[in-house]
Coordinates of C-alpha atoms in Angstrom, one line a residue:
Chain A
M256 CA 5.5 -18.9 6.8
F257 CA 6.8 -17.2 10.0
L258 CA 3.1 -17.4 11.7
D259 CA 0.5 -20.1 11.4
K260 CA -3.1 -19.3 12.4
T261 CA -2.9 -20.6 15.9
T262 CA -0.3 -17.7 16.4
V263 CA -2.5 -15.2 14.8
A264 CA -5.3 -16.0 17.1
K265 CA -3.2 -15.6 19.9
I266 CA -1.7 -12.1 18.8
A267 CA -5.4 -11.3 18.1
R268 CA -6.4 -12.1 21.6
L269 CA -3.3 -10.0 23.1
A270 CA -4.2 -7.1 20.9
R271 CA -8.0 -7.5 21.6
V272 CA -9.0 -7.5 17.9
R273 CA -11.4 -10.1 17.3
I274 CA -10.2 -12.1 14.0
P275 CA -12.8 -14.5 12.5
E276 CA -11.5 -18.1 12.0
A277 CA -12.1 -17.8 8.3
D278 CA -9.7 -14.7 8.1
R279 CA -6.9 -16.2 9.9
D280 CA -4.9 -18.0 7.2
R281 CA -5.1 -15.0 5.0
I282 CA -3.7 -13.0 8.0
A283 CA -1.0 -15.4 8.9
G284 CA 0.4 -15.2 5.1
E285 CA 0.4 -11.3 5.2
L286 CA 1.8 -11.0 8.6
S287 CA 4.5 -13.7 7.4
N288 CA 5.4 -11.3 4.6
I289 CA 6.1 -8.4 6.7
L290 CA 8.3 -10.4 9.0
A291 CA 10.2 -11.8 6.1
F292 CA 10.9 -8.4 5.1
V293 CA 12.1 -7.2 8.4
E294 CA 14.4 -10.3 8.9
Q295 CA 17.0 -8.7 6.8
L296 CA 18.1 -6.8 9.9
K297 CA 19.6 -10.1 11.3
E298 CA 22.4 -9.4 8.8
V299 CA 23.4 -6.3 10.7
D300 CA 26.1 -6.5 13.5
T301 CA 24.9 -4.7 16.4
K302 CA 27.1 -6.0 19.0
G303 CA 27.9 -3.4 21.4
V304 CA 25.5 -1.0 20.0
A305 CA 23.1 1.1 22.4
P306 CA 19.4 0.9 21.4
M307 CA 18.0 4.2 20.6
T308 CA 16.3 5.6 23.3
S309 CA 16.0 9.4 22.5
V310 CA 16.4 10.5 18.9
V311 CA 17.3 13.9 19.9
A312 CA 19.8 14.5 22.6
V313 CA 18.1 16.7 25.0
S314 CA 17.7 16.2 28.9
L315 CA 14.3 16.1 30.1
K316 CA 12.8 19.4 31.5
Q317 CA 11.9 19.3 35.1
R318 CA 8.7 21.0 36.6
D319 CA 7.4 22.2 39.9
D320 CA 5.8 19.2 41.7
T321 CA 2.5 20.8 41.8
V322 CA -1.0 19.6 41.6
T323 CA -3.0 20.6 38.2
V324 CA -6.6 20.2 38.2
I325 CA -8.4 19.9 34.9
G326 CA -11.8 19.5 36.3
D327 CA -13.9 19.1 33.1
R328 CA -15.7 16.0 34.2
D329 CA -18.6 16.7 31.8
G330 CA -16.5 17.6 28.9
I331 CA -14.7 14.5 29.0
L332 CA -17.6 12.4 29.8
A333 CA -19.5 14.1 26.8
N334 CA -17.6 11.7 24.5
A335 CA -18.5 8.3 26.3
P336 CA -20.6 6.1 24.5
Q337 CA -22.4 5.2 27.6
M338 CA -22.3 7.0 31.2
E339 CA -24.4 7.2 34.1
H340 CA -24.0 9.7 37.2
G341 CA -20.8 11.1 36.2
F342 CA -19.1 7.8 35.5
F343 CA -18.1 5.7 32.5
V344 CA -20.2 2.3 32.1
V345 CA -18.8 -0.9 30.9
P346 CA -20.2 -4.2 30.9
K347 CA -20.1 -6.0 34.2
V348 CA -16.4 -6.8 35.3
I349 CA -16.9 -8.7 38.5
E350 CA -19.1 -11.6 39.1
Chain B
M1067 CA -12.8 36.5 -7.1
A1068 CA -11.3 33.3 -8.0
S1069 CA -7.7 34.4 -8.0
L1070 CA -8.0 34.7 -4.3
T1071 CA -7.5 30.8 -4.1
T1072 CA -4.4 30.9 -6.0
L1073 CA -2.5 33.4 -3.9
S1074 CA 0.5 32.5 -1.8
I1075 CA 0.2 32.7 1.8
A1076 CA 2.7 35.9 1.9
G1077 CA 0.9 37.3 -1.1
A1078 CA -2.3 36.9 1.0
R1079 CA -0.9 38.4 4.0
D1080 CA 0.3 41.5 1.9
G1081 CA -3.1 41.8 0.2
L1082 CA -5.0 41.6 3.5
R1083 CA -2.8 44.4 5.0
A1084 CA -2.9 46.5 2.1
R1085 CA -7.2 46.0 2.5
E1086 CA -7.0 44.7 -1.1
F1087 CA -9.5 42.2 0.0
S1088 CA -10.9 41.4 3.5
A1089 CA -10.3 38.1 5.5
L1090 CA -14.0 37.4 4.8
E1091 CA -13.6 37.6 1.1
L1092 CA -10.6 35.3 1.4
T1093 CA -12.2 32.8 3.4
Q1094 CA -15.5 32.6 1.2
A1095 CA -13.6 32.1 -1.8
H1096 CA -11.9 29.2 -0.3
L1097 CA -15.3 27.8 0.9
A1098 CA -16.7 28.2 -2.5
A1099 CA -13.7 26.3 -4.0
M1100 CA -14.2 23.6 -1.3
A1101 CA -17.8 23.2 -2.3
G1102 CA -17.0 23.1 -6.0
A1103 CA -14.2 20.3 -5.2
R1104 CA -16.1 17.7 -3.1
R1105 CA -15.2 15.1 -5.7
L1106 CA -11.6 15.2 -4.2
N1107 CA -12.9 14.3 -0.8
A1108 CA -9.8 16.2 0.6
Y1109 CA -11.7 17.3 3.8
I1110 CA -13.6 14.9 6.0
T1111 CA -15.4 17.8 7.8
E1112 CA -15.8 21.5 6.6
T1113 CA -16.2 24.0 9.2
P1114 CA -17.5 27.1 7.4
E1115 CA -19.2 28.7 10.5
H1116 CA -16.0 28.4 12.4
A1117 CA -14.1 29.9 9.6
I1118 CA -16.4 32.8 9.1
S1119 CA -16.4 33.7 12.7
Q1120 CA -12.7 33.6 12.8
A1121 CA -12.3 35.6 9.3
A1122 CA -14.7 38.4 10.8
E1123 CA -12.4 38.6 13.9
S1124 CA -9.5 38.9 11.5
D1125 CA -11.0 41.7 9.7
A1126 CA -11.7 43.6 13.0
R1127 CA -8.2 43.2 13.9
L1128 CA -6.9 44.3 10.3
A1129 CA -9.0 47.4 10.7
R1130 CA -7.5 48.2 14.1
G1131 CA -4.0 47.8 12.7
E1132 CA -3.6 44.6 15.0
A1133 CA -2.8 42.1 12.7
R1134 CA -1.1 38.7 14.0
P1135 CA 1.3 36.9 12.0
L1136 CA -1.1 34.7 10.2
E1137 CA -4.1 37.1 10.5
G1138 CA -7.0 35.7 8.1
I1139 CA -5.0 32.9 6.6
P1140 CA -7.3 30.1 5.8
L1141 CA -5.8 26.7 6.4
G1142 CA -6.9 23.0 6.2
I1143 CA -5.9 21.1 9.4
K1144 CA -5.2 17.3 9.2
D1145 CA -7.9 15.4 10.9
L1146 CA -5.2 13.9 13.2
F1147 CA -5.2 17.4 15.4
C1148 CA -7.3 17.7 18.1
T1149 CA -9.8 20.6 17.6
K1150 CA -11.9 21.7 20.6
G1151 CA -15.6 21.0 19.9
V1152 CA -14.5 20.0 16.3
L1153 CA -15.2 16.5 15.1
T1154 CA -11.6 14.6 14.9
T1155 CA -11.5 11.3 13.4
A1156 CA -7.9 10.2 12.5
G1157 CA -9.5 8.9 9.5
S1158 CA -10.7 6.1 11.5
H1159 CA -14.4 4.5 12.3
I1160 CA -13.2 3.9 16.0
L1161 CA -13.3 7.7 16.7
D1162 CA -16.9 7.9 15.5
G1163 CA -18.3 11.1 16.8
F1164 CA -15.3 12.2 18.6
H1165 CA -15.4 15.8 19.7
P1166 CA -12.3 16.8 21.8
P1167 CA -12.5 18.7 24.6
Y1168 CA -9.0 20.5 24.4
E1169 CA -7.3 21.8 21.4
S1170 CA -3.7 20.6 20.1
T1171 CA -1.0 22.9 20.7
V1172 CA 0.0 23.1 17.3
T1173 CA -3.5 24.3 16.0
A1174 CA -3.9 26.5 19.3
N1175 CA -0.7 28.4 18.1
L1176 CA -2.0 28.7 14.5
W1177 CA -4.9 30.3 16.2
R1178 CA -3.0 32.4 18.4
D1179 CA -1.3 33.9 15.3
G1180 CA -4.8 34.8 13.5
A1181 CA -4.9 31.7 11.1
V1182 CA -8.6 30.6 10.1
M1183 CA -9.7 27.0 10.0
L1184 CA -11.5 25.9 6.9
G1185 CA -11.9 22.2 8.1
K1186 CA -10.3 18.8 8.8
T1187 CA -8.3 16.9 5.9
N1188 CA -8.8 13.5 4.9
M1189 CA -6.0 11.1 5.6
D1190 CA -5.0 7.5 5.8
E1191 CA -6.5 5.9 9.1
F1192 CA -4.3 6.7 12.1
A1193 CA -1.7 8.1 9.5
M1194 CA -0.8 4.5 8.4
G1195 CA -0.5 4.6 4.8
S1196 CA 1.0 6.3 1.7
S1197 CA -1.8 6.7 -0.6
N1198 CA -4.9 7.8 1.6
I1199 CA -6.7 4.7 0.6
T1200 CA -6.9 3.4 4.1
S1201 CA -9.2 6.4 5.4
Y1202 CA -12.6 5.2 6.6
Y1203 CA -14.0 8.2 5.1
G1204 CA -12.9 6.9 1.4
P1205 CA -9.7 8.1 -0.4
A1206 CA -8.9 11.7 -1.0
L1207 CA -8.0 12.2 -4.7
S1208 CA -5.1 14.1 -6.2
P1209 CA -6.4 17.0 -8.3
W1210 CA -3.6 15.9 -10.7
R1211 CA -4.3 13.6 -13.8
R1212 CA -2.0 12.0 -16.4
P1213 CA -2.6 14.4 -19.4
G1214 CA -5.2 12.9 -21.6
S1215 CA -6.3 10.2 -18.9
A1216 CA -9.1 10.2 -16.8
A1217 CA -7.8 7.9 -14.2
D1218 CA -7.8 9.2 -10.6
L1219 CA -4.6 9.3 -9.0
V1220 CA -3.7 9.0 -5.3
P1221 CA -2.3 12.2 -3.4
G1222 CA 0.1 10.4 -1.5
G1223 CA -0.3 9.7 2.3
S1224 CA -1.0 10.1 5.0
S1225 CA -1.4 13.6 4.7
G1226 CA -3.3 13.1 1.2
G1227 CA -6.2 15.4 2.0
S1228 CA -3.8 18.1 3.0
A1229 CA -1.7 18.0 -0.1
A1230 CA -4.8 17.5 -2.4
A1231 CA -6.4 20.6 -0.8
V1232 CA -3.3 22.8 -0.9
A1233 CA -2.3 21.8 -4.6
A1234 CA -6.2 22.2 -5.4
G1235 CA -6.5 25.7 -4.1
L1236 CA -8.9 24.5 -1.4
C1237 CA -6.7 26.3 1.6
L1238 CA -3.5 28.4 1.2
G1239 CA -1.7 26.0 3.5
A1240 CA -2.5 22.9 5.6
T1241 CA -0.9 21.2 8.6
G1242 CA 0.3 17.6 8.3
T1243 CA 2.2 14.8 10.1
D1244 CA 5.1 13.0 9.2
T1245 CA 6.1 9.6 10.9
G1246 CA 7.7 8.1 7.8
G1247 CA 7.1 10.4 5.0
S1248 CA 3.7 11.4 5.5
I1249 CA 4.2 15.0 4.9
R1250 CA 7.0 14.9 2.1
Q1251 CA 5.8 12.1 0.1
P1252 CA 2.4 13.3 -0.7
A1253 CA 3.7 17.0 -1.1
S1254 CA 6.0 15.3 -3.9
F1255 CA 2.8 13.6 -5.5
C1256 CA 0.8 16.8 -5.6
G1257 CA 3.6 19.3 -6.4
I1258 CA 3.7 21.4 -3.5
V1259 CA 6.1 21.8 -0.9
G1260 CA 6.0 20.0 2.6
L1261 CA 8.4 20.0 5.6
K1262 CA 9.1 17.7 8.3
P1263 CA 10.6 19.6 11.1
T1264 CA 13.2 18.1 13.6
Y1265 CA 11.7 15.7 16.2
G1266 CA 10.6 18.0 19.1
R1267 CA 10.4 21.3 17.1
C1268 CA 6.6 21.1 17.3
S1269 CA 4.5 19.9 20.1
R1270 CA 2.9 16.5 19.7
L1271 CA 0.0 17.5 22.2
G1272 CA -3.2 16.8 20.9
I1273 CA -2.0 15.0 17.7
V1274 CA -3.5 11.5 17.7
A1275 CA -0.7 9.3 18.4
F1276 CA 0.7 6.8 15.9
A1277 CA 4.3 6.2 16.7
S1278 CA 5.5 8.6 19.4
S1279 CA 9.3 8.6 18.8
L1280 CA 8.8 9.3 15.0
D1281 CA 5.7 11.5 14.8
Q1282 CA 6.3 15.1 13.7
A1283 CA 3.8 17.9 12.8
G1284 CA 4.5 20.1 9.8
P1285 CA 3.2 22.5 7.1
L1286 CA 2.3 21.8 3.7
A1287 CA 2.0 25.1 1.1
R1288 CA 2.6 26.0 -2.3
N1289 CA 5.8 27.4 -2.0
V1290 CA 9.2 27.5 0.7
R1291 CA 8.4 30.9 2.0
D1292 CA 5.1 29.9 2.9
C1293 CA 6.2 26.6 4.7
A1294 CA 8.5 29.1 6.7
I1295 CA 6.0 31.3 7.5
L1296 CA 3.5 28.5 8.8
L1297 CA 6.5 26.8 10.6
R1298 CA 7.2 29.8 12.7
S1299 CA 4.0 29.8 14.0
M1300 CA 3.3 26.0 14.6
A1301 CA 6.8 25.3 16.3
G1302 CA 7.8 25.9 20.0
H1303 CA 8.3 24.4 23.2
D1304 CA 5.1 23.1 25.1
P1305 CA 5.5 22.3 28.9
L1306 CA 2.8 19.6 28.1
D1307 CA 4.9 17.6 25.6
S1308 CA 8.1 16.6 27.4
T1309 CA 9.7 15.7 24.3
S1310 CA 9.0 19.4 22.6
V1311 CA 12.2 21.2 22.6
D1312 CA 12.8 24.3 24.7
R1313 CA 15.0 26.4 22.0
P1314 CA 14.1 29.9 20.6
V1315 CA 12.0 29.6 17.2
P1316 CA 13.8 31.6 14.5
D1317 CA 12.2 34.0 12.0
Y1318 CA 12.7 31.2 9.4
E1319 CA 11.4 33.4 6.6
A1320 CA 13.9 36.1 7.2
M1321 CA 16.7 33.2 7.3
M1322 CA 15.5 31.5 4.1
G1323 CA 17.1 34.1 1.7
R1324 CA 20.8 33.0 2.4
G1325 CA 20.8 30.9 -0.6
A1326 CA 22.8 27.9 -1.2
K1327 CA 26.5 29.8 -1.6
G1328 CA 29.1 27.9 0.5
L1329 CA 27.0 24.9 1.5
R1330 CA 28.1 21.6 1.3
I1331 CA 25.7 19.2 -0.1
G1332 CA 26.0 15.3 0.3
V1333 CA 24.6 12.8 -2.3
P1334 CA 24.1 9.4 -0.7
K1335 CA 24.9 6.7 -2.8
Q1336 CA 23.1 4.3 -1.3
Y1337 CA 19.7 6.2 -2.3
R1338 CA 20.4 4.9 -5.9
V1339 CA 17.9 1.8 -5.5
D1340 CA 17.3 -0.8 -7.9
G1341 CA 14.7 -0.1 -10.6
M1342 CA 14.6 3.4 -9.8
P1343 CA 12.9 5.4 -12.9
S1344 CA 15.8 7.1 -14.8
E1345 CA 13.6 10.2 -14.7
I1346 CA 14.0 10.7 -11.0
E1347 CA 17.9 9.9 -11.5
T1348 CA 17.8 12.8 -13.9
L1349 CA 16.0 15.1 -11.9
W1350 CA 18.4 14.3 -8.9
R1351 CA 21.3 15.2 -10.8
Q1352 CA 19.5 18.3 -12.2
G1353 CA 19.2 19.3 -8.6
I1354 CA 22.8 18.8 -7.8
D1355 CA 23.7 21.2 -11.0
W1356 CA 21.2 23.7 -9.5
L1357 CA 22.9 23.7 -6.3
K1358 CA 26.3 23.9 -7.6
A1359 CA 25.2 26.8 -9.9
A1360 CA 24.3 28.7 -6.6
G1361 CA 27.6 28.4 -5.2
A1362 CA 27.3 24.9 -3.4
T1363 CA 29.9 22.1 -3.2
V1364 CA 28.6 18.7 -3.8
R1365 CA 30.0 15.5 -2.8
D1366 CA 29.1 11.8 -2.4
I1367 CA 28.5 10.6 1.1
D1368 CA 28.1 7.0 2.3
L1369 CA 25.0 6.1 4.6
P1370 CA 25.6 2.4 4.9
H1371 CA 22.7 1.5 6.7
T1372 CA 20.0 3.1 4.3
K1373 CA 18.6 -0.3 3.1
Y1374 CA 17.8 -1.3 6.6
A1375 CA 15.8 1.8 7.2
L1376 CA 12.4 0.7 6.1
P1377 CA 12.7 -2.9 7.9
T1378 CA 13.8 -0.9 11.0
Y1379 CA 10.7 1.5 10.7
Y1380 CA 8.2 -1.6 10.2
I1381 CA 9.1 -2.7 13.5
V1382 CA 9.6 0.4 15.4
A1383 CA 6.5 2.1 14.2
P1384 CA 4.0 -0.8 14.6
A1385 CA 5.5 -1.5 18.1
E1386 CA 4.8 2.0 19.2
A1387 CA 1.4 1.9 17.4
S1388 CA 0.2 -1.1 19.2
S1389 CA 1.0 0.7 22.4
N1390 CA -0.6 3.9 21.3
L1391 CA -3.6 2.3 19.9
A1392 CA -4.5 0.3 22.9
R1393 CA -6.5 3.2 24.2
Y1394 CA -9.3 2.7 21.7
D1395 CA -11.5 0.3 23.9
G1396 CA -14.7 1.6 23.5
V1397 CA -15.0 3.0 27.1
R1398 CA -14.3 6.7 27.2
Y1399 CA -14.9 8.1 23.5
G1400 CA -15.6 6.8 19.9
L1401 CA -17.3 3.5 18.8
R1402 CA -18.6 0.8 21.1
V1403 CA -19.7 -2.6 19.8
P1404 CA -21.7 -4.2 22.8
G1405 CA -20.4 -7.5 24.2
A1406 CA -21.5 -9.8 26.8
S1407 CA -18.2 -9.2 28.7
I1408 CA -15.8 -6.3 28.9
D1409 CA -13.2 -8.4 26.9
E1410 CA -15.8 -9.1 24.4
M1411 CA -17.0 -5.6 24.1
Y1412 CA -13.1 -4.6 23.5
E1413 CA -12.5 -7.2 20.8
L1414 CA -15.7 -6.5 18.8
T1415 CA -15.1 -2.7 19.2
R1416 CA -11.6 -3.0 17.9
A1417 CA -12.4 -5.5 15.1
A1418 CA -15.4 -3.3 13.8
G1419 CA -13.5 0.1 14.5
F1420 CA -10.1 -0.6 12.9
G1421 CA -9.4 -1.1 9.1
A1422 CA -7.3 -3.8 7.5
E1423 CA -4.1 -1.8 7.4
V1424 CA -4.4 -0.7 11.2
K1425 CA -5.2 -4.2 12.5
R1426 CA -2.3 -5.6 10.6
R1427 CA 0.2 -3.0 12.1
V1428 CA -1.3 -3.5 15.6
M1429 CA -0.9 -7.2 15.2
I1430 CA 2.9 -6.9 14.1
G1431 CA 3.4 -4.5 16.9
T1432 CA 2.0 -6.7 19.5
Y1433 CA 3.8 -9.8 18.0
V1434 CA 7.3 -7.9 18.1
L1435 CA 6.7 -6.8 21.8
S1436 CA 5.4 -10.3 23.0
A1437 CA 7.3 -12.1 25.4
G1438 CA 10.3 -14.0 23.7
Y1439 CA 10.5 -11.8 20.6
Y1440 CA 11.2 -8.4 22.1
D1441 CA 15.0 -8.7 21.9
A1442 CA 15.1 -10.5 18.5
Y1443 CA 12.8 -7.7 16.8
Y1444 CA 12.4 -4.5 19.0
L1445 CA 15.7 -4.1 20.6
K1446 CA 17.6 -5.1 17.3
A1447 CA 15.5 -2.4 15.4
Q1448 CA 16.4 0.3 17.8
Q1449 CA 20.1 -0.8 17.8
V1450 CA 20.0 -0.4 13.9
R1451 CA 18.1 2.7 14.3
S1452 CA 21.2 4.0 16.4
L1453 CA 23.6 2.9 13.5
I1454 CA 21.2 4.8 11.0
A1455 CA 21.4 7.9 13.0
R1456 CA 25.1 7.5 13.5
D1457 CA 25.5 7.3 9.6
F1458 CA 23.9 10.7 9.4
A1459 CA 25.9 12.4 12.3
T1460 CA 29.2 11.0 10.5
A1461 CA 28.0 12.4 7.1
F1462 CA 27.0 15.8 8.6
E1463 CA 30.8 16.1 9.9
S1464 CA 31.5 16.7 6.0
V1465 CA 28.6 18.1 4.5
D1466 CA 25.7 20.5 5.5
L1467 CA 22.5 19.0 4.0
V1468 CA 21.7 15.8 2.0
L1469 CA 20.1 15.8 -1.4
A1470 CA 17.9 12.8 -2.5
P1471 CA 14.6 12.2 -4.2
T1472 CA 11.5 12.3 -2.2
A1473 CA 9.8 9.2 -3.6
P1474 CA 10.7 6.4 -5.9
S1475 CA 7.9 7.2 -8.2
A1476 CA 5.5 9.8 -9.2
A1477 CA 1.7 9.5 -8.0
F1478 CA -0.1 6.1 -9.0
A1479 CA -3.5 5.3 -9.7
I1480 CA -6.0 4.4 -7.2
G1481 CA -6.1 0.6 -7.2
E1482 CA -2.3 0.3 -8.1
K1483 CA 0.0 -1.1 -5.5
M1484 CA -3.0 -1.9 -3.3
D1485 CA -2.6 -5.6 -3.0
D1486 CA 0.9 -5.9 -1.7
P1487 CA 1.6 -4.2 1.7
I1488 CA 5.3 -4.2 1.1
A1489 CA 5.1 -2.6 -2.3
M1490 CA 3.1 0.3 -0.8
Y1491 CA 5.6 0.6 2.1
L1492 CA 8.5 0.9 -0.4
N1493 CA 7.0 4.3 -1.2
D1494 CA 8.8 5.6 1.9
V1495 CA 12.1 4.3 1.1
F1496 CA 13.8 7.8 0.9
T1497 CA 11.8 9.4 3.6
V1498 CA 11.9 7.0 6.6
P1499 CA 15.7 7.6 7.3
A1500 CA 15.2 11.2 8.4
N1501 CA 12.2 10.3 10.8
L1502 CA 14.5 7.4 12.3
A1503 CA 17.3 10.0 12.7
G1504 CA 14.8 12.5 13.9
L1505 CA 16.1 15.3 11.2
P1506 CA 14.3 17.9 9.5
A1507 CA 13.8 17.1 6.1
I1508 CA 11.7 19.0 3.1
S1509 CA 10.1 18.0 -0.3
V1510 CA 10.3 20.5 -3.0
P1511 CA 8.6 20.1 -6.5
A1512 CA 11.5 20.2 -9.1
G1513 CA 9.9 18.9 -12.2
L1514 CA 7.6 16.7 -14.1
S1515 CA 7.9 12.9 -14.9
A1516 CA 7.4 11.7 -18.6
D1517 CA 3.7 11.1 -17.9
G1518 CA 3.2 14.9 -16.6
L1519 CA 3.1 14.3 -12.9
P1520 CA 5.2 16.2 -10.3
L1521 CA 8.4 15.1 -8.8
G1522 CA 10.0 16.4 -5.7
L1523 CA 13.6 16.7 -4.4
Q1524 CA 14.3 16.2 -0.7
L1525 CA 16.6 18.0 1.3
I1526 CA 17.7 16.5 4.7
G1527 CA 19.6 19.0 7.4
R1528 CA 21.1 18.7 10.7
A1529 CA 18.9 18.9 13.8
F1530 CA 17.2 22.0 14.3
E1531 CA 18.6 23.5 11.1
E1532 CA 15.5 24.0 9.4
D1533 CA 16.9 27.4 8.3
M1534 CA 19.4 26.0 6.1
V1535 CA 16.9 23.1 4.6
L1536 CA 14.5 26.1 3.7
A1537 CA 17.6 28.0 2.3
A1538 CA 18.6 25.3 -0.1
A1539 CA 15.0 24.4 -0.8
K1540 CA 14.6 27.9 -1.9
T1541 CA 17.3 27.4 -4.1
I1542 CA 16.0 24.6 -5.9
E1543 CA 12.5 25.9 -6.3
D1544 CA 13.8 29.4 -7.9
A1545 CA 15.9 27.3 -10.3
A1546 CA 13.6 24.8 -11.1
G1547 CA 10.7 27.6 -11.7
F1548 CA 8.0 24.9 -11.1
S1549 CA 4.8 26.5 -12.0
H1550 CA 2.8 23.6 -13.0
G1551 CA -0.6 23.1 -11.2
P1552 CA -3.0 20.5 -11.7
G1553 CA -5.0 22.6 -13.9
G1554 CA -2.0 23.8 -16.0
A1555 CA 0.1 26.8 -14.7
R1556 CA -0.8 28.2 -11.6

């Protein structure tokens, strides 16, 4: 096992996905199998190999540094689960 | 006119221009076929009013002699493409009720050229899967069955609804996206053609992101020419996607006729994997013979890091996914599950909104990117990815194209391979390398398995040489004479 249930709880917290206590052992097993599968990369000698950063060799295009205004507040807010007075509404953040 | 749903895109284009039938008739024939095939669950959302109004506009343009390249051609759109004002789900519960306020660039390009949207096709949740079973909206089914069997088969994934719809005559062509094989594998399973273009050939703007360095949009259609026609409209530079490439879009359809004469084809010995069914080996050899007969030369090539492609993919893709999917927080769109604090609201929303496979990948991605593990997993995987790309670059010094199977098996039944995520991941063993290297690749139906199901062959080309990929695919298509359809000959 690469992961135990405590680590699963920690990852779940980092990923903001609630995983019930009862499921943590099972998920630890599933994730461990995947990590065991990717473990074979350790055999590859990558000394001095640059990590891939861009798969197609192109230089990024530049654009004029100008302001673009989308200005569709109502269109964007239309999908909000909860909105008021033109703002997204979330549970209280500051005590 | 049932035959309207069996036309090719090229055939429909000719028929519309010759006024043999109207765009409205063509669209209505497809809407009727969709209504009669809901058992397949190929569409998550059907958009008949939208389709009829686009078709009416097409008829008006045809009458004025102002037809655009895809005038009146009815298409299915994978539900990963944002369509303005039309429900877009990515196959996930977490995007409940999401009506994008903007249109993806690829679909906007299709409407600019006159295409008609029939609806949004089913898919694995967030494009994570190879069978379409991870969709929140239930699996799409393949229109194919093993002769004499009533078992429902998977259409492949993640573009499973698109592939099923194309194969079943529920659209003339469809869009898909391919992150690790999600266009080519379902095309192979459903006996149709699917093309993943070079990374950067199509804009990713408005495509719900899975793994941004791998995702690429492409067409699924019933023949190679139709894929060439669709790609020309879908491709092109987009100032709003800095990874889309500013190169002219060639007339792929015109270039496709060059044939395979003089082409140098590489056959990678590392793709002969243990346990590969002999019928796939036989089909592969048949493909070699077809290309040789058409004037190509064939040689063995070495792609020494092939066996590391899948483990590399299962680090890079989940890492990028965990980052991309961080945006689903219940605040701005989609599902929200209330919580006492904002953190609890995030955690409960994401627990309810994501399915098991998506959670698994988000957690793997979070783990491999977390402090202390980044170098061992993510950095290592990106280094191996460089070696995989280098393998191809070296091979392409002596060959023009790589020929391989698309998938290690024909379609399997719903319920098979479902318990073991790794067994499911192995579906993509032949398709993932082209994504990691950013190369164009196509699956073309080449024969039937012993139990009567379609099998595809795959051609991989150099970056931006889709024209050559399509030309060799056309050669295989012509030689194979694949005329099988799910209901017998098409």
